[in-house]
Amino acid sequence: MQSLKFSFLKSIAPLLFFANLAVVFSFWLSVSLRVSNLLISLGTLAGLLAAYFALWQLLLIGRVAWIERFWGHDKLSRIHHFLGITTVSVIFFHPILLVLGYSIDSGEAPLSHFLGLLSDYKYILALIAYLLLLSIVFISLWIIRKHLKYEIWYFIHIALYLAIILAFIHQKSGRDFITDLRALYWQALFYLTLANIIYYRFLKPLWQSLNCAFQVVEVKKENDDVVSIIIGGENLEKLEAKAGQFMIFRFLAKNFWRETHPFSLSEAPSGGRLRITIKGIGDFTKKISNLPLGTRVLVEGPLGLFIPERSNKKSSLLIAGGIGITPLRSIFEEFAKTGHAVDLIYSARAERDFVLKNELNLLSNPNAKVHYIETDKTGILTSDIIKKMIPDIIERDVFLCGPPLMMKSVISELKKVGVSKRFIYFERFQLG
Ligand SMILES: Cc1cc2nc3c(=O)[nH]c(=O)nc-3n(C[C@H](O)[C@H](O)[C@H](O)COP(=O)(O)OP(=O)(O)OC[C@H]3O[C@@H](n4cnc5c(N)ncnc54)[C@H](O)[C@@H]3O)c2cc1C
C-alpha cells in the first residue's frame, strides 16, 4: 500500500517546479513593465523559461534520488522528453524575438544588429549554446537516434551540460539580471542544480562503491544467451535496494570499464550479495560471460519505482516477456515471502528461453503461482488467455516487463479485459 509519506514526497518535485516557475514569471512581469516593445518582452520570457527548463532537464537526467525515487525512471524519461521539446521550442524563439525587438528600437537592420552582438564573446558563447541545444534535440529525434550507437548518442546528449554552462554565462551578463536579488536567485538555482548533479551522479556512486567494496564473486551461465553475475560486497543493507529496482554498473576490468549499463536486480537483495541476469544482445552484453572473478564494480542506484510497494490491491499479476523476467523474478520472490497473493505469467518463445525457471518453481506456493507460455506454440498473450488464467484480473494490479512490442500489445489486451492503465506498472529496458 502506498503510504501518505510516499504521496507527500512524490509531490515535492512538482511543487518545487511550479513554485519556481511562478517566481520566473514574476521576474518576467517586472522586466516586461520596463521594456519598450512586445517582441523584447516575449523574447525575455522565452529566455527565462528556457534557462529554467534546462536546469530541470539536468535534474531529470542526473539520477537525482529525491526526484528519481518518487517518479521512477519511466515517467522521468517521458517528462524529460516532453520538457526537452518545450525547452527547445522556447529557446528557438528567444534570440529571434530579441534581435527583432532591439533592432526595431534602435532602427538598425536585424542582421547588422545580430552581427554587432557577436563582437562580444558572451554572445558568441550564447550562440554556441543555442546551436548545441538545437543539435542535441535534432539528434534525439527517434528517426536519427535509432541509427546511432547508444554510446555516441549518449556522449552527444551529455553536451547538454556544456550548453547550459555557456547559457548561464550569457544569462549572468544579461541586461536585466546583472545585480539585485533576481541575479542571486538564478545563481542559487544554477549552483543548487550543479550540486545535486555532482553529488548524485559522481560523489554518491563513488562513495557507495568504495564503502560497499563491490566485486564480482560468480559468473553463472543460465543458458546459451543469458548469464547471471553475482556481486558481493559489504554494508549492502545501507543501499536500501528493493526488489524490482535497477542499478547502473561499471565493471572495472579490461575491455569493460569504459561503459556503464543498467541492469535490474534479478534476486531480492539480501545476504551481502546482488544478482543481475543479462541477455547477450550487443557488443557489451555478449562478452559479459568473460568478466573475470574479483572484478571491482562501480554502482549507481538503486533506481526506479518498479517495486512491490507500488501495489495498491490485495493481489497482483506479474507479466514477463523473455529477459523482462529479471525485475519480476525478484518482485515475485518478495510477494511470495510476504504472503501477498500473486500470479506470474512468464512468456518466452520456447522452453529453453525460460531462464531462472527452477528457482521460480521453488519460490512458488498456493498463493504465488507461475504460468509459463511458449509463444512459439500458443501465440502471443491475448485478453482471452489472460482472463482464462486469471479470472479475477480486474481485482488486481499488474506489473509488466518485456520487449517493447510485447508490452504495447499486453497493455492493450489488459485494457480490453477492463484493467485501468492506472493499475499497470511497467519497466522499459531503455533509458532516455
Ligand atoms: C532500467 C533497465 C533495466 C534493465 N535490466 C536488464 C536486465 O535485467 N537484463 C538484461 O539483459 N538487460 C537489461 N536491460 C537492458 C540492457 O541495459 C541493455 O541490453 C544493454 O545495455 C545493451 O548493451 P549492449 O552494448 O550489449 O547492446 P547494444 O546493441 O549496444 O544496445 C542495445 C540497446 O540497449 C540500450 N543500451 C545500450 N547501451 C546502453 C547503456 N550503456 N546504457 C543504457 N542503455 C543502453 C540501447 O537502447 C540500445 O539500443 C535494462 C535496461 C534498463 C534501461
Short mmCIF file of C-alpha atoms and ligand atoms in Angstrom, two decimals:
data_model
loop_
_atom_site.label_atom_id
_atom_site.label_comp_id
_atom_site.label_asym_id
_atom_site.label_seq_id
_atom_site.Cartn_x
_atom_site.Cartn_y
_atom_site.Cartn_z
CA MET A 1 0.00 0.00 0.00
CA GLN A 2 1.42 3.40 -0.91
CA SER A 3 1.89 5.41 2.28
CA LEU A 4 0.91 9.01 2.99
CA LYS A 5 4.61 9.87 3.35
CA PHE A 6 5.24 8.42 -0.11
CA SER A 7 2.42 10.52 -1.62
CA PHE A 8 3.72 13.65 0.12
CA LEU A 9 7.32 13.11 -1.00
CA LYS A 10 6.08 12.37 -4.50
CA SER A 11 4.61 15.85 -4.72
CA ILE A 12 7.80 17.69 -3.65
CA ALA A 13 9.37 17.82 -7.11
CA PRO A 14 6.20 19.09 -8.90
CA LEU A 15 5.69 21.63 -6.09
CA LEU A 16 9.23 22.93 -6.50
CA PHE A 17 8.81 23.02 -10.25
CA PHE A 18 5.63 25.11 -10.21
CA ALA A 19 6.66 27.37 -7.30
CA ASN A 20 9.88 28.34 -9.08
CA LEU A 21 8.02 28.69 -12.36
CA ALA A 22 5.79 31.27 -10.66
CA VAL A 23 8.92 33.14 -9.48
CA VAL A 24 10.31 33.09 -13.03
CA PHE A 25 7.04 34.55 -14.35
CA SER A 26 7.13 37.27 -11.70
CA PHE A 27 10.66 38.22 -12.87
CA TRP A 28 9.40 38.42 -16.40
CA LEU A 29 6.47 40.66 -15.39
CA SER A 30 8.83 43.03 -13.58
CA VAL A 31 11.09 43.22 -16.67
CA SER A 32 8.15 43.47 -19.08
CA LEU A 33 6.83 46.60 -17.42
CA ARG A 34 10.04 48.38 -18.36
CA VAL A 35 10.68 47.20 -21.93
CA SER A 36 9.62 49.19 -24.94
CA ASN A 37 8.02 46.55 -27.16
CA LEU A 38 6.23 43.22 -27.11
CA LEU A 39 8.93 41.37 -29.05
CA ILE A 40 11.53 42.14 -26.39
CA SER A 41 9.10 41.16 -23.67
CA LEU A 42 8.31 37.79 -25.28
CA GLY A 43 11.97 37.19 -26.15
CA THR A 44 12.87 37.74 -22.50
CA LEU A 45 10.16 35.32 -21.38
CA ALA A 46 11.42 32.69 -23.83
CA GLY A 47 14.97 33.08 -22.48
CA LEU A 48 13.88 32.86 -18.84
CA LEU A 49 11.72 29.79 -19.43
CA ALA A 50 14.41 28.05 -21.48
CA ALA A 51 17.04 28.63 -18.78
CA TYR A 52 14.68 27.37 -16.10
CA PHE A 53 13.54 24.28 -18.04
CA ALA A 54 17.13 23.43 -18.99
CA LEU A 55 18.10 23.26 -15.30
CA TRP A 56 15.22 20.85 -14.71
CA GLN A 57 16.36 18.81 -17.68
CA LEU A 58 19.70 18.36 -15.92
CA LEU A 59 17.98 17.27 -12.72
CA LEU A 60 15.76 14.84 -14.63
CA ILE A 61 18.69 13.05 -16.26
CA GLY A 62 21.02 13.49 -13.28
CA ARG A 63 19.74 10.40 -11.42
CA VAL A 64 18.90 12.67 -8.52
CA ALA A 65 17.49 10.35 -5.87
CA TRP A 66 14.79 12.66 -4.47
CA ILE A 67 13.33 13.01 -7.96
CA GLU A 68 14.03 9.52 -9.28
CA ARG A 69 12.68 7.75 -6.20
CA PHE A 70 9.25 9.30 -6.42
CA TRP A 71 8.66 9.45 -10.16
CA GLY A 72 10.51 6.36 -11.38
CA HIS A 73 12.72 6.35 -14.45
CA ASP A 74 9.96 5.60 -16.93
CA LYS A 75 7.89 8.64 -16.00
CA LEU A 76 11.07 10.71 -15.75
CA SER A 77 12.05 9.73 -19.29
CA ARG A 78 8.67 10.88 -20.56
CA ILE A 79 8.83 14.19 -18.64
CA HIS A 80 12.43 14.69 -19.84
CA HIS A 81 11.35 14.10 -23.43
CA PHE A 82 8.35 16.46 -23.20
CA LEU A 83 10.30 19.19 -21.38
CA GLY A 84 13.15 18.83 -23.90
CA ILE A 85 10.81 19.64 -26.77
CA THR A 86 9.29 22.55 -24.81
CA THR A 87 12.74 23.93 -23.92
CA VAL A 88 13.93 23.90 -27.49
CA SER A 89 10.71 25.42 -28.78
CA VAL A 90 11.09 28.41 -26.46
CA ILE A 91 14.87 28.75 -26.88
CA PHE A 92 14.41 28.75 -30.65
CA PHE A 93 12.42 31.99 -30.46
CA HIS A 94 14.50 33.71 -27.74
CA PRO A 95 17.26 35.26 -29.93
CA ILE A 96 14.96 35.84 -32.91
CA LEU A 97 12.44 37.86 -30.88
CA LEU A 98 15.13 39.84 -29.05
CA VAL A 99 17.13 40.69 -32.17
CA LEU A 100 13.95 41.82 -33.94
CA GLY A 101 12.75 43.75 -30.88
CA TYR A 102 16.02 45.59 -30.22
CA SER A 103 16.59 46.32 -33.91
CA ILE A 104 13.15 47.97 -34.09
CA ASP A 105 14.12 50.06 -31.05
CA SER A 106 17.47 51.11 -32.50
CA GLY A 107 16.30 51.45 -36.11
CA GLU A 108 19.11 49.09 -37.17
CA ALA A 109 18.61 46.21 -39.64
CA PRO A 110 18.12 42.90 -37.70
CA LEU A 111 21.11 41.21 -39.38
CA SER A 112 23.51 44.03 -38.62
CA HIS A 113 22.21 44.17 -35.02
CA PHE A 114 22.83 40.42 -34.72
CA LEU A 115 26.34 40.65 -36.21
CA GLY A 116 27.08 43.58 -33.91
CA LEU A 117 26.28 41.40 -30.89
CA LEU A 118 28.85 38.84 -31.99
CA SER A 119 31.67 41.27 -31.25
CA ASP A 120 31.01 40.41 -27.58
CA TYR A 121 32.37 36.98 -26.58
CA LYS A 122 29.38 36.34 -24.27
CA TYR A 123 27.01 36.39 -27.24
CA ILE A 124 29.33 34.03 -29.09
CA LEU A 125 29.06 31.64 -26.12
CA ALA A 126 25.28 32.07 -26.23
CA LEU A 127 25.25 31.26 -29.94
CA ILE A 128 27.31 28.10 -29.32
CA ALA A 129 24.89 27.07 -26.53
CA TYR A 130 21.94 27.75 -28.85
CA LEU A 131 23.35 25.63 -31.68
CA LEU A 132 24.33 22.85 -29.26
CA LEU A 133 20.82 22.66 -27.80
CA LEU A 134 19.18 22.57 -31.21
CA SER A 135 21.60 19.85 -32.39
CA ILE A 136 21.01 17.71 -29.29
CA VAL A 137 17.27 17.78 -29.87
CA PHE A 138 17.68 17.07 -33.56
CA ILE A 139 19.89 14.05 -32.77
CA SER A 140 17.41 12.84 -30.15
CA LEU A 141 14.65 12.60 -32.75
CA TRP A 142 13.79 8.91 -32.93
CA ILE A 143 14.41 8.66 -36.65
CA ILE A 144 18.01 9.91 -36.20
CA ARG A 145 18.69 8.26 -32.86
CA LYS A 146 17.81 4.74 -33.97
CA HIS A 147 20.69 4.86 -36.47
CA LEU A 148 23.26 5.88 -33.85
CA LYS A 149 25.15 3.62 -31.45
CA TYR A 150 23.86 4.19 -27.91
CA GLU A 151 27.28 5.40 -26.70
CA ILE A 152 27.56 8.03 -29.46
CA TRP A 153 24.05 9.28 -28.79
CA TYR A 154 24.82 9.37 -25.06
CA PHE A 155 28.01 11.43 -25.40
CA ILE A 156 26.32 13.93 -27.68
CA HIS A 157 23.50 14.19 -25.17
CA ILE A 158 25.99 14.92 -22.40
CA ALA A 159 26.88 18.12 -24.31
CA LEU A 160 23.72 19.46 -22.66
CA TYR A 161 25.86 20.20 -19.59
CA LEU A 162 28.19 22.35 -21.68
CA ALA A 163 25.29 24.15 -23.39
CA ILE A 164 23.77 25.04 -20.03
CA ILE A 165 27.04 26.35 -18.58
CA LEU A 166 27.55 28.55 -21.66
CA ALA A 167 23.95 29.76 -21.48
CA PHE A 168 24.40 30.57 -17.80
CA ILE A 169 27.47 32.72 -18.51
CA HIS A 170 25.42 34.54 -21.15
CA GLN A 171 22.47 34.93 -18.80
CA LYS A 172 24.65 36.26 -15.97
CA SER A 173 25.78 39.07 -18.22
CA GLY A 174 22.22 39.82 -19.43
CA ARG A 175 20.91 43.38 -19.33
CA ASP A 176 18.25 42.69 -16.71
CA PHE A 177 19.87 40.31 -14.28
CA ILE A 178 23.29 41.68 -13.52
CA THR A 179 22.73 42.73 -9.95
CA ASP A 180 19.90 42.56 -7.38
CA LEU A 181 18.00 39.66 -5.85
CA ARG A 182 16.99 38.16 -9.18
CA ALA A 183 20.62 37.55 -10.08
CA LEU A 184 21.16 35.89 -6.71
CA TYR A 185 18.12 33.71 -7.25
CA TRP A 186 19.33 32.46 -10.65
CA GLN A 187 22.77 31.78 -9.27
CA ALA A 188 21.23 29.84 -6.39
CA LEU A 189 19.14 27.77 -8.84
CA PHE A 190 22.16 27.08 -11.03
CA TYR A 191 24.53 26.15 -8.21
CA LEU A 192 21.92 24.02 -6.39
CA THR A 193 21.30 22.10 -9.60
CA LEU A 194 25.03 21.66 -10.12
CA ALA A 195 25.48 20.49 -6.52
CA ASN A 196 22.71 17.89 -6.97
CA ILE A 197 24.28 16.57 -10.17
CA ILE A 198 27.80 16.39 -8.74
CA TYR A 199 26.57 14.67 -5.60
CA TYR A 200 24.14 12.15 -7.09
CA ARG A 201 25.91 11.44 -10.35
CA PHE A 202 29.52 11.31 -9.16
CA LEU A 203 30.20 11.58 -5.42
CA LYS A 204 27.47 9.28 -4.10
CA PRO A 205 28.17 6.37 -6.51
CA LEU A 206 31.90 6.67 -5.84
CA TRP A 207 31.48 6.80 -2.09
CA GLN A 208 28.93 3.97 -2.19
CA SER A 209 31.17 1.76 -4.29
CA LEU A 210 34.16 2.36 -2.01
CA ASN A 211 32.07 1.78 1.11
CA CYS A 212 30.46 -1.40 -0.21
CA ALA A 213 33.60 -2.71 -1.99
CA PHE A 214 31.53 -4.38 -4.72
CA GLN A 215 33.20 -7.17 -6.64
CA VAL A 216 32.16 -9.96 -8.96
CA VAL A 217 32.04 -13.22 -6.99
CA GLU A 218 30.37 -15.51 -9.51
CA VAL A 219 29.54 -15.62 -13.21
CA LYS A 220 26.87 -18.22 -13.91
CA LYS A 221 25.68 -19.33 -17.34
CA GLU A 222 21.86 -19.62 -17.33
CA ASN A 223 21.55 -20.69 -20.98
CA ASP A 224 23.35 -20.04 -24.30
CA ASP A 225 22.49 -16.30 -24.28
CA VAL A 226 21.94 -15.46 -20.64
CA VAL A 227 24.42 -15.06 -17.79
CA SER A 228 23.92 -14.16 -14.12
CA ILE A 229 26.54 -12.05 -12.37
CA ILE A 230 26.69 -12.24 -8.60
CA ILE A 231 28.21 -9.21 -6.93
CA GLY A 232 29.38 -9.42 -3.34
CA GLY A 233 30.11 -6.53 -1.02
CA GLU A 234 29.97 -5.06 2.44
CA ASN A 235 27.25 -2.93 4.05
CA LEU A 236 24.85 -3.78 1.22
CA GLU A 237 21.86 -3.20 3.50
CA LYS A 238 22.79 0.52 3.51
CA LEU A 239 21.92 0.67 -0.19
CA GLU A 240 18.28 0.04 0.74
CA ALA A 241 17.82 -1.65 -2.63
CA LYS A 242 14.35 -3.05 -3.27
CA ALA A 243 13.22 -5.99 -5.35
CA GLY A 244 12.46 -4.83 -8.91
CA GLN A 245 14.89 -1.89 -8.90
CA PHE A 246 17.79 -1.48 -11.27
CA MET A 247 21.32 -0.18 -10.95
CA ILE A 248 23.87 1.21 -13.35
CA PHE A 249 27.07 -0.83 -13.39
CA ARG A 250 30.64 -0.12 -14.43
CA PHE A 251 32.86 -3.20 -14.29
CA LEU A 252 36.49 -2.20 -13.69
CA ALA A 253 38.10 -4.85 -15.89
CA LYS A 254 39.99 -4.67 -19.19
CA ASN A 255 37.54 -4.29 -22.13
CA PHE A 256 34.65 -3.47 -19.79
CA TRP A 257 35.48 -0.36 -17.73
CA ARG A 258 34.68 2.28 -20.36
CA GLU A 259 30.91 1.66 -20.43
CA THR A 260 28.13 1.84 -17.85
CA HIS A 261 24.99 -0.27 -18.36
CA PRO A 262 21.71 -0.56 -16.45
CA PHE A 263 20.53 -3.96 -15.19
CA SER A 264 17.67 -4.96 -12.89
CA LEU A 265 18.23 -6.94 -9.72
CA SER A 266 17.08 -10.47 -10.54
CA GLU A 267 17.00 -11.50 -6.90
CA ALA A 268 15.53 -9.67 -3.92
CA PRO A 269 18.69 -8.10 -2.42
CA SER A 270 19.82 -9.88 0.73
CA GLY A 271 22.66 -11.74 2.39
CA GLY A 272 25.51 -9.48 1.24
CA ARG A 273 25.05 -10.06 -2.47
CA LEU A 274 23.35 -8.58 -5.52
CA ARG A 275 22.48 -10.56 -8.60
CA ILE A 276 21.85 -9.37 -12.14
CA THR A 277 20.88 -11.58 -15.07
CA ILE A 278 21.93 -10.43 -18.52
CA LYS A 279 20.92 -11.43 -22.02
CA GLY A 280 23.60 -11.06 -24.69
CA ILE A 281 22.15 -8.80 -27.36
CA GLY A 282 25.00 -6.44 -28.29
CA ASP A 283 28.75 -5.69 -28.05
CA PHE A 284 28.81 -5.38 -24.29
CA THR A 285 26.30 -7.95 -23.10
CA LYS A 286 27.60 -10.66 -25.45
CA LYS A 287 31.04 -10.57 -23.82
CA ILE A 288 29.79 -10.34 -20.22
CA SER A 289 30.39 -14.06 -19.57
CA ASN A 290 34.15 -13.32 -19.84
CA LEU A 291 34.07 -10.99 -16.85
CA PRO A 292 36.92 -12.07 -14.51
CA LEU A 293 36.04 -13.05 -10.94
CA GLY A 294 37.17 -10.43 -8.43
CA THR A 295 36.43 -7.52 -10.82
CA ARG A 296 35.67 -4.38 -8.82
CA VAL A 297 32.35 -2.74 -9.67
CA LEU A 298 31.15 0.87 -9.52
CA VAL A 299 27.42 1.07 -8.97
CA GLU A 300 24.86 3.88 -9.35
CA GLY A 301 21.50 3.41 -7.73
CA PRO A 302 19.32 1.64 -6.71
CA LEU A 303 16.97 3.36 -9.14
CA GLY A 304 13.41 3.01 -10.35
CA LEU A 305 9.95 2.64 -8.93
CA PHE A 306 9.11 -0.79 -10.31
CA ILE A 307 8.80 -2.18 -6.81
CA PRO A 308 6.33 -4.36 -4.87
CA GLU A 309 5.39 -1.34 -2.67
CA ARG A 310 3.56 0.15 -5.67
CA SER A 311 0.86 -2.48 -5.30
CA ASN A 312 -2.43 -0.96 -4.23
CA LYS A 313 -4.55 -4.10 -4.39
CA LYS A 314 -4.89 -7.31 -2.41
CA SER A 315 -3.39 -9.38 -5.21
CA SER A 316 -1.16 -8.78 -8.20
CA LEU A 317 -0.41 -10.22 -11.61
CA LEU A 318 3.14 -10.13 -12.94
CA ILE A 319 3.67 -10.50 -16.70
CA ALA A 320 7.19 -11.13 -18.02
CA GLY A 321 8.33 -11.39 -21.61
CA GLY A 322 11.76 -13.01 -22.19
CA ILE A 323 14.59 -11.33 -20.26
CA GLY A 324 11.96 -8.98 -18.78
CA ILE A 325 11.69 -11.70 -16.13
CA THR A 326 14.65 -10.20 -14.20
CA PRO A 327 12.90 -7.50 -12.11
CA LEU A 328 9.74 -9.63 -11.91
CA ARG A 329 11.68 -12.61 -10.55
CA SER A 330 12.71 -10.51 -7.54
CA ILE A 331 9.25 -8.94 -7.13
CA PHE A 332 7.73 -12.44 -7.24
CA GLU A 333 10.13 -13.56 -4.51
CA GLU A 334 9.19 -10.57 -2.36
CA PHE A 335 5.43 -11.14 -2.78
CA ALA A 336 5.82 -14.90 -2.16
CA LYS A 337 7.74 -14.13 1.04
CA THR A 338 5.22 -11.60 2.38
CA GLY A 339 2.14 -13.69 1.52
CA HIS A 340 0.74 -11.14 -0.98
CA ALA A 341 -1.32 -13.18 -3.48
CA VAL A 342 0.43 -13.19 -6.84
CA ASP A 343 0.40 -14.93 -10.21
CA LEU A 344 3.30 -14.68 -12.65
CA ILE A 345 2.69 -15.19 -16.36
CA TYR A 346 6.10 -15.81 -17.91
CA SER A 347 6.05 -15.80 -21.68
CA ALA A 348 9.02 -16.72 -23.86
CA ARG A 349 9.43 -18.15 -27.33
CA ALA A 350 10.34 -21.70 -26.30
CA GLU A 351 11.12 -23.85 -23.26
CA ARG A 352 14.89 -23.14 -23.47
CA ASP A 353 14.20 -19.40 -23.04
CA PHE A 354 12.64 -19.72 -19.58
CA VAL A 355 15.69 -18.63 -17.59
CA LEU A 356 15.51 -18.87 -13.78
CA LYS A 357 12.67 -21.42 -14.15
CA ASN A 358 13.95 -23.79 -11.45
CA GLU A 359 14.14 -21.11 -8.81
CA LEU A 360 10.74 -19.70 -9.77
CA ASN A 361 9.27 -23.16 -9.25
CA LEU A 362 10.97 -23.40 -5.87
CA LEU A 363 9.61 -19.99 -4.82
CA SER A 364 6.05 -20.74 -5.88
CA ASN A 365 3.33 -21.81 -3.42
CA PRO A 366 -0.50 -21.96 -3.48
CA ASN A 367 -0.58 -18.18 -3.05
CA ALA A 368 2.20 -17.46 -5.56
CA LYS A 369 1.79 -19.31 -8.85
CA VAL A 370 3.79 -19.32 -12.08
CA HIS A 371 2.24 -19.91 -15.53
CA TYR A 372 4.56 -20.50 -18.48
CA ILE A 373 3.54 -19.55 -22.02
CA GLU A 374 5.57 -20.70 -25.01
CA THR A 375 4.62 -18.20 -27.69
CA ASP A 376 6.03 -20.40 -30.49
CA LYS A 377 3.28 -22.89 -29.59
CA THR A 378 0.38 -20.79 -28.29
CA GLY A 379 0.91 -17.42 -29.97
CA ILE A 380 1.05 -14.11 -28.13
CA LEU A 381 -0.71 -13.30 -24.88
CA THR A 382 -4.29 -12.24 -25.61
CA SER A 383 -7.07 -10.91 -23.41
CA ASP A 384 -8.80 -14.32 -23.64
CA ILE A 385 -5.74 -16.19 -22.38
CA ILE A 386 -5.22 -13.68 -19.57
CA LYS A 387 -8.85 -13.87 -18.48
CA LYS A 388 -8.86 -17.66 -18.55
CA MET A 389 -5.72 -17.86 -16.42
CA ILE A 390 -6.62 -15.05 -14.03
CA PRO A 391 -10.43 -14.81 -13.78
CA ASP A 392 -10.21 -12.06 -11.10
CA ILE A 393 -7.81 -9.95 -13.23
CA ILE A 394 -9.95 -6.84 -12.74
CA GLU A 395 -9.30 -7.01 -8.97
CA ARG A 396 -5.52 -6.93 -9.42
CA ASP A 397 -2.76 -4.55 -10.28
CA VAL A 398 -0.32 -5.62 -12.96
CA PHE A 399 3.48 -5.43 -13.14
CA LEU A 400 4.76 -5.79 -16.69
CA CYS A 401 8.24 -6.06 -18.21
CA GLY A 402 9.30 -7.36 -21.60
CA PRO A 403 10.27 -6.35 -25.14
CA PRO A 404 8.68 -3.02 -26.24
CA LEU A 405 6.26 -4.55 -28.78
CA MET A 406 5.12 -7.22 -26.35
CA MET A 407 4.49 -4.61 -23.64
CA LYS A 408 2.47 -2.46 -26.01
CA SER A 409 0.33 -5.41 -27.07
CA VAL A 410 -0.17 -6.69 -23.49
CA ILE A 411 -1.23 -3.23 -22.27
CA SER A 412 -3.90 -3.06 -24.96
CA GLU A 413 -5.06 -6.64 -24.15
CA LEU A 414 -5.25 -5.73 -20.44
CA LYS A 415 -7.37 -2.70 -21.27
CA LYS A 416 -9.73 -4.98 -23.20
CA VAL A 417 -10.38 -7.02 -20.05
CA GLY A 418 -11.02 -3.83 -18.10
CA VAL A 419 -7.72 -3.21 -16.28
CA SER A 420 -7.20 0.52 -15.90
CA LYS A 421 -3.81 1.91 -17.03
CA ARG A 422 -3.53 3.39 -13.52
CA PHE A 423 -3.00 -0.11 -12.17
CA ILE A 424 -0.45 -1.23 -14.75
CA TYR A 425 3.15 -0.62 -13.69
CA PHE A 426 5.87 -1.29 -16.20
CA GLU A 427 9.62 -1.16 -16.65
CA ARG A 428 11.10 -0.41 -20.06
CA PHE A 429 14.63 -1.68 -20.69
CA GLN A 430 15.55 1.63 -22.26
CA LEU A 431 16.98 4.82 -20.74
CA GLY A 432 16.09 8.30 -22.04
C1 LIG B 1 16.05 0.02 -16.37
C2 LIG B 1 16.72 -1.04 -17.21
C3 LIG B 1 16.87 -2.31 -16.71
C4 LIG B 1 17.48 -3.30 -17.49
N1 LIG B 1 17.60 -4.56 -16.98
C5 LIG B 1 18.15 -5.54 -17.74
C6 LIG B 1 18.30 -6.86 -17.23
O1 LIG B 1 17.97 -7.16 -16.08
N2 LIG B 1 18.84 -7.80 -18.05
C7 LIG B 1 19.24 -7.51 -19.33
O2 LIG B 1 19.71 -8.41 -20.03
N3 LIG B 1 19.10 -6.27 -19.83
C8 LIG B 1 18.59 -5.27 -19.07
N4 LIG B 1 18.48 -4.00 -19.58
C9 LIG B 1 18.92 -3.75 -20.96
C10 LIG B 1 20.43 -3.59 -21.00
O3 LIG B 1 20.82 -2.43 -20.31
C11 LIG B 1 20.87 -3.48 -22.46
O4 LIG B 1 20.51 -4.67 -23.09
C12 LIG B 1 22.35 -3.32 -22.58
O5 LIG B 1 22.75 -2.07 -22.06
C13 LIG B 1 22.73 -3.45 -24.06
O6 LIG B 1 24.09 -3.15 -24.23
P1 LIG B 1 24.91 -3.74 -25.48
O7 LIG B 1 26.08 -2.83 -25.71
O8 LIG B 1 25.22 -5.17 -25.27
O9 LIG B 1 23.89 -3.71 -26.67
P2 LIG B 1 23.65 -2.65 -27.84
O10 LIG B 1 23.28 -3.44 -29.06
O11 LIG B 1 24.78 -1.68 -27.91
O12 LIG B 1 22.38 -1.87 -27.32
C14 LIG B 1 21.06 -2.36 -27.40
C15 LIG B 1 20.14 -1.33 -26.76
O13 LIG B 1 20.40 -1.28 -25.35
C16 LIG B 1 20.40 0.08 -24.88
N5 LIG B 1 21.75 0.40 -24.37
C17 LIG B 1 22.94 0.11 -24.94
N6 LIG B 1 23.96 0.54 -24.19
C18 LIG B 1 23.40 1.13 -23.13
C19 LIG B 1 23.92 1.80 -21.99
N7 LIG B 1 25.24 1.93 -21.81
N8 LIG B 1 23.05 2.31 -21.08
C20 LIG B 1 21.72 2.20 -21.27
N9 LIG B 1 21.16 1.56 -22.31
C21 LIG B 1 21.98 1.05 -23.23
C22 LIG B 1 20.04 0.96 -26.06
O14 LIG B 1 18.64 1.18 -26.03
C23 LIG B 1 20.40 0.12 -27.26
O15 LIG B 1 19.60 0.42 -28.36
C24 LIG B 1 17.93 -3.00 -18.81
C25 LIG B 1 17.80 -1.70 -19.28
C26 LIG B 1 17.21 -0.73 -18.50
C27 LIG B 1 17.09 0.66 -19.02
#
